[in-house]
Amino acid sequence: MSSSRIEQIIEEMEDYIDTCKGPLLGSGDKIIVNRERMEELLRELRMKTPEEIKRYQKVLANKDAILADAQKKAQAIVAQANIQNQEMVNEHEIMQQAYEQANQVIDTATQQAQEILNNATRDANEIRLGAIQYTDDRLAELQDMVQRMVETSNVRYEAMMNNFQDFYNVITSNRTELAPQPEAEPEGTPEAQA
């Protein structure tokens, strides 16, 4: 950054003072200066001072504007960051809610599936037991029917056998009655002699 004209004039004045010599007699703190040269430097200093002040004021104003703009941009960045942060928080909350809802859906589905399985198992057992009971009932009916048939058949067979025996006895008796009985002949007859 280049130095201002005021600073240059002040430096020139300091350099000029360093070149000035003191009086032959007297204090070493005193010097002899060229009045015209000193007045010229002071005059220029006076003329440049308002311009430099204005320039500094302008720089300061620009600086304030730059700072204000920077602050405004910084605030905008912070606001945007806050918005993004809030969005991220909201997204996180949404994701958390979605995760919890998904877990609830999975739990509910698992419970429903287990309940369906339990009901199906119970129904299958009831159907199996019902089928076994139905089959046993039909077999019991068939057993009773066969037993009655056997008993009835035994009675009928016995009656039939009795009938056959009676019929046999009748036939035997009839044959006996039909068979000729040999007659007894006296001994003196010629047929007996023959």
CSV table of C-alpha atoms in Angstrom, one decimal:
chain,number,residue,atom,x,y,z
A,1,MET,CA,0.0,0.0,0.0
A,2,SER,CA,1.5,3.3,-1.1
A,3,SER,CA,2.0,6.0,1.6
A,4,SER,CA,-0.1,9.1,1.4
A,5,ARG,CA,1.2,12.5,0.3
A,6,ILE,CA,0.9,13.8,3.9
A,7,GLU,CA,3.1,11.1,5.1
A,8,GLN,CA,5.6,11.9,2.3
A,9,ILE,CA,5.6,15.6,3.2
A,10,ILE,CA,6.2,14.8,6.9
A,11,GLU,CA,9.1,12.5,5.9
A,12,GLU,CA,10.5,15.3,3.7
A,13,MET,CA,10.2,17.7,6.6
A,14,GLU,CA,12.0,15.3,8.9
A,15,ASP,CA,14.8,14.7,6.2
A,16,TYR,CA,15.1,18.5,5.7
A,17,ILE,CA,15.4,19.1,9.5
A,18,ASP,CA,18.1,16.4,9.7
A,19,THR,CA,20.1,18.3,7.0
A,20,CYS,CA,19.8,21.7,8.7
A,21,LYS,CA,22.8,22.8,10.9
A,22,GLY,CA,22.7,24.4,14.2
A,23,PRO,CA,24.2,27.9,15.1
A,24,LEU,CA,27.8,28.0,15.8
A,25,LEU,CA,27.2,29.2,19.4
A,26,GLY,CA,24.4,28.1,21.5
A,27,SER,CA,22.3,25.0,22.3
A,28,GLY,CA,22.5,21.8,20.3
A,29,ASP,CA,18.7,21.6,20.2
A,30,LYS,CA,18.4,24.5,17.8
A,31,ILE,CA,18.8,24.5,14.1
A,32,ILE,CA,18.7,27.1,11.3
A,33,VAL,CA,16.1,26.4,8.6
A,34,ASN,CA,15.3,27.9,5.3
A,35,ARG,CA,12.0,29.7,5.9
A,36,GLU,CA,10.7,29.5,2.4
A,37,ARG,CA,11.4,25.7,2.1
A,38,MET,CA,9.6,25.1,5.5
A,39,GLU,CA,6.7,27.3,4.5
A,40,GLU,CA,6.4,25.5,1.2
A,41,LEU,CA,6.2,22.2,2.9
A,42,LEU,CA,3.7,23.4,5.5
A,43,ARG,CA,1.6,25.0,2.8
A,44,GLU,CA,1.5,21.8,0.8
A,45,LEU,CA,0.7,19.9,4.0
A,46,ARG,CA,-2.2,22.2,4.7
A,47,MET,CA,-3.5,21.8,1.1
A,48,LYS,CA,-3.2,18.1,1.1
A,49,THR,CA,-4.7,17.5,4.6
A,50,PRO,CA,-8.4,18.0,3.6
A,51,GLU,CA,-7.9,15.9,0.5
A,52,GLU,CA,-6.2,13.1,2.5
A,53,ILE,CA,-8.9,13.4,5.2
A,54,LYS,CA,-11.6,13.1,2.5
A,55,ARG,CA,-9.7,10.1,1.0
A,56,TYR,CA,-9.4,8.5,4.4
A,57,GLN,CA,-13.1,9.2,5.0
A,58,LYS,CA,-13.9,7.7,1.7
A,59,VAL,CA,-11.7,4.7,2.5
A,60,LEU,CA,-13.4,4.5,5.9
A,61,ALA,CA,-16.8,4.8,4.3
A,62,ASN,CA,-15.9,2.1,1.9
A,63,LYS,CA,-14.5,0.1,4.7
A,64,ASP,CA,-17.7,0.5,6.6
A,65,ALA,CA,-19.7,-0.4,3.4
A,66,ILE,CA,-17.4,-3.4,2.9
A,67,LEU,CA,-17.8,-4.4,6.5
A,68,ALA,CA,-21.5,-3.9,6.3
A,69,ASP,CA,-21.6,-5.9,3.1
A,70,ALA,CA,-19.4,-8.6,4.6
A,71,GLN,CA,-21.6,-8.7,7.8
A,72,LYS,CA,-24.7,-8.9,5.6
A,73,LYS,CA,-23.2,-11.8,3.6
A,74,ALA,CA,-22.0,-13.4,6.8
A,75,GLN,CA,-25.5,-13.1,8.3
A,76,ALA,CA,-27.0,-14.5,5.1
A,77,ILE,CA,-24.5,-17.4,5.3
A,78,VAL,CA,-25.4,-18.0,8.9
A,79,ALA,CA,-29.1,-17.8,8.1
A,80,GLN,CA,-28.7,-20.2,5.3
A,81,ALA,CA,-26.6,-22.5,7.5
A,82,ASN,CA,-29.3,-22.4,10.1
A,83,ILE,CA,-32.0,-23.2,7.5
A,84,GLN,CA,-29.9,-26.1,6.2
A,85,ASN,CA,-29.2,-27.2,9.8
A,86,GLN,CA,-33.0,-27.1,10.5
A,87,GLU,CA,-33.7,-29.0,7.3
A,88,MET,CA,-31.2,-31.6,8.3
A,89,VAL,CA,-32.7,-31.8,11.7
A,90,ASN,CA,-36.2,-32.1,10.1
A,91,GLU,CA,-34.9,-34.7,7.7
A,92,HIS,CA,-33.3,-36.6,10.6
A,93,GLU,CA,-36.6,-36.4,12.5
A,94,ILE,CA,-38.5,-37.6,9.4
A,95,MET,CA,-36.1,-40.4,8.9
A,96,GLN,CA,-36.4,-41.3,12.6
A,97,GLN,CA,-40.2,-41.3,12.4
A,98,ALA,CA,-40.0,-43.3,9.2
A,99,TYR,CA,-37.7,-45.8,10.9
A,100,GLU,CA,-40.0,-46.1,13.9
A,101,GLN,CA,-43.1,-46.5,11.6
A,102,ALA,CA,-41.3,-49.1,9.6
A,103,ASN,CA,-40.5,-51.0,12.8
A,104,GLN,CA,-44.1,-50.7,13.9
A,105,VAL,CA,-45.3,-52.0,10.5
A,106,ILE,CA,-42.8,-54.9,10.8
A,107,ASP,CA,-43.9,-55.7,14.4
A,108,THR,CA,-47.6,-55.5,13.4
A,109,ALA,CA,-47.0,-57.7,10.3
A,110,THR,CA,-45.1,-60.2,12.4
A,111,GLN,CA,-47.8,-60.4,15.0
A,112,GLN,CA,-50.5,-60.8,12.3
A,113,ALA,CA,-48.5,-63.5,10.6
A,114,GLN,CA,-48.0,-65.3,13.9
A,115,GLU,CA,-51.7,-65.0,14.7
A,116,ILE,CA,-52.7,-66.3,11.2
A,117,LEU,CA,-50.2,-69.2,11.7
A,118,ASN,CA,-51.7,-70.0,15.1
A,119,ASN,CA,-55.3,-69.9,13.8
A,120,ALA,CA,-54.3,-72.1,10.8
A,121,THR,CA,-52.6,-74.6,13.1
A,122,ARG,CA,-55.6,-74.6,15.5
A,123,ASP,CA,-58.1,-75.0,12.6
A,124,ALA,CA,-56.0,-77.8,11.1
A,125,ASN,CA,-55.9,-79.6,14.4
A,126,GLU,CA,-59.6,-79.1,14.8
A,127,ILE,CA,-60.2,-80.4,11.3
A,128,ARG,CA,-57.9,-83.4,11.9
A,129,LEU,CA,-59.6,-84.2,15.2
A,130,GLY,CA,-63.0,-83.8,13.6
A,131,ALA,CA,-62.0,-86.1,10.7
A,132,ILE,CA,-60.7,-88.7,13.2
A,133,GLN,CA,-63.9,-88.5,15.2
A,134,TYR,CA,-66.0,-88.7,12.1
A,135,THR,CA,-64.1,-91.7,10.8
A,136,ASP,CA,-64.3,-93.4,14.2
A,137,ASP,CA,-68.1,-92.7,14.3
A,138,ARG,CA,-68.6,-94.3,10.9
A,139,LEU,CA,-66.3,-97.2,11.8
A,140,ALA,CA,-68.3,-97.7,15.0
A,141,GLU,CA,-71.6,-97.7,13.0
A,142,LEU,CA,-70.1,-100.2,10.5
A,143,GLN,CA,-68.8,-102.4,13.4
A,144,ASP,CA,-72.3,-102.4,14.9
A,145,MET,CA,-73.9,-103.2,11.5
A,146,VAL,CA,-71.4,-106.1,10.9
A,147,GLN,CA,-71.9,-107.4,14.4
A,148,ARG,CA,-75.7,-107.4,13.9
A,149,MET,CA,-75.3,-109.1,10.6
A,150,VAL,CA,-73.1,-111.7,12.2
A,151,GLU,CA,-75.5,-112.2,15.0
A,152,THR,CA,-78.4,-112.3,12.6
A,153,SER,CA,-76.6,-114.6,10.3
A,154,ASN,CA,-75.7,-117.0,13.1
A,155,VAL,CA,-79.3,-117.1,14.2
A,156,ARG,CA,-80.5,-117.6,10.6
A,157,TYR,CA,-77.7,-120.2,10.0
A,158,GLU,CA,-78.7,-122.1,13.1
A,159,ALA,CA,-82.3,-121.9,12.2
A,160,MET,CA,-81.5,-123.0,8.6
A,161,MET,CA,-79.3,-125.8,9.9
A,162,ASN,CA,-82.1,-126.9,12.2
A,163,ASN,CA,-84.5,-126.8,9.2
A,164,PHE,CA,-82.0,-128.8,7.2
A,165,GLN,CA,-81.8,-131.3,10.0
A,166,ASP,CA,-85.5,-131.5,10.3
A,167,PHE,CA,-85.8,-131.9,6.6
A,168,TYR,CA,-83.1,-134.5,6.6
A,169,ASN,CA,-84.9,-136.4,9.4
A,170,VAL,CA,-88.2,-136.2,7.4
A,171,ILE,CA,-86.4,-137.5,4.3
A,172,THR,CA,-84.8,-140.3,6.2
A,173,SER,CA,-88.1,-141.2,7.8
A,174,ASN,CA,-89.9,-141.1,4.5
A,175,ARG,CA,-87.3,-143.4,2.9
A,176,THR,CA,-87.5,-145.8,5.7
A,177,GLU,CA,-91.2,-145.9,5.3
A,178,LEU,CA,-90.9,-146.4,1.6
A,179,ALA,CA,-88.4,-149.2,1.8
A,180,PRO,CA,-90.1,-152.6,1.6
A,181,GLN,CA,-89.8,-154.7,4.6
A,182,PRO,CA,-88.9,-158.3,4.0
A,183,GLU,CA,-91.8,-160.6,5.0
A,184,ALA,CA,-91.1,-163.7,7.1
A,185,GLU,CA,-92.1,-167.0,5.2
A,186,PRO,CA,-92.9,-170.3,6.9
A,187,GLU,CA,-90.4,-173.0,6.6
A,188,GLY,CA,-92.5,-175.7,4.9
A,189,THR,CA,-93.4,-173.8,1.8
A,190,PRO,CA,-91.9,-174.6,-1.5
A,191,GLU,CA,-90.6,-171.1,-2.0
A,192,ALA,CA,-88.7,-171.4,1.1
A,193,GLN,CA,-87.3,-174.7,0.0
A,194,ALA,CA,-86.3,-173.3,-3.3
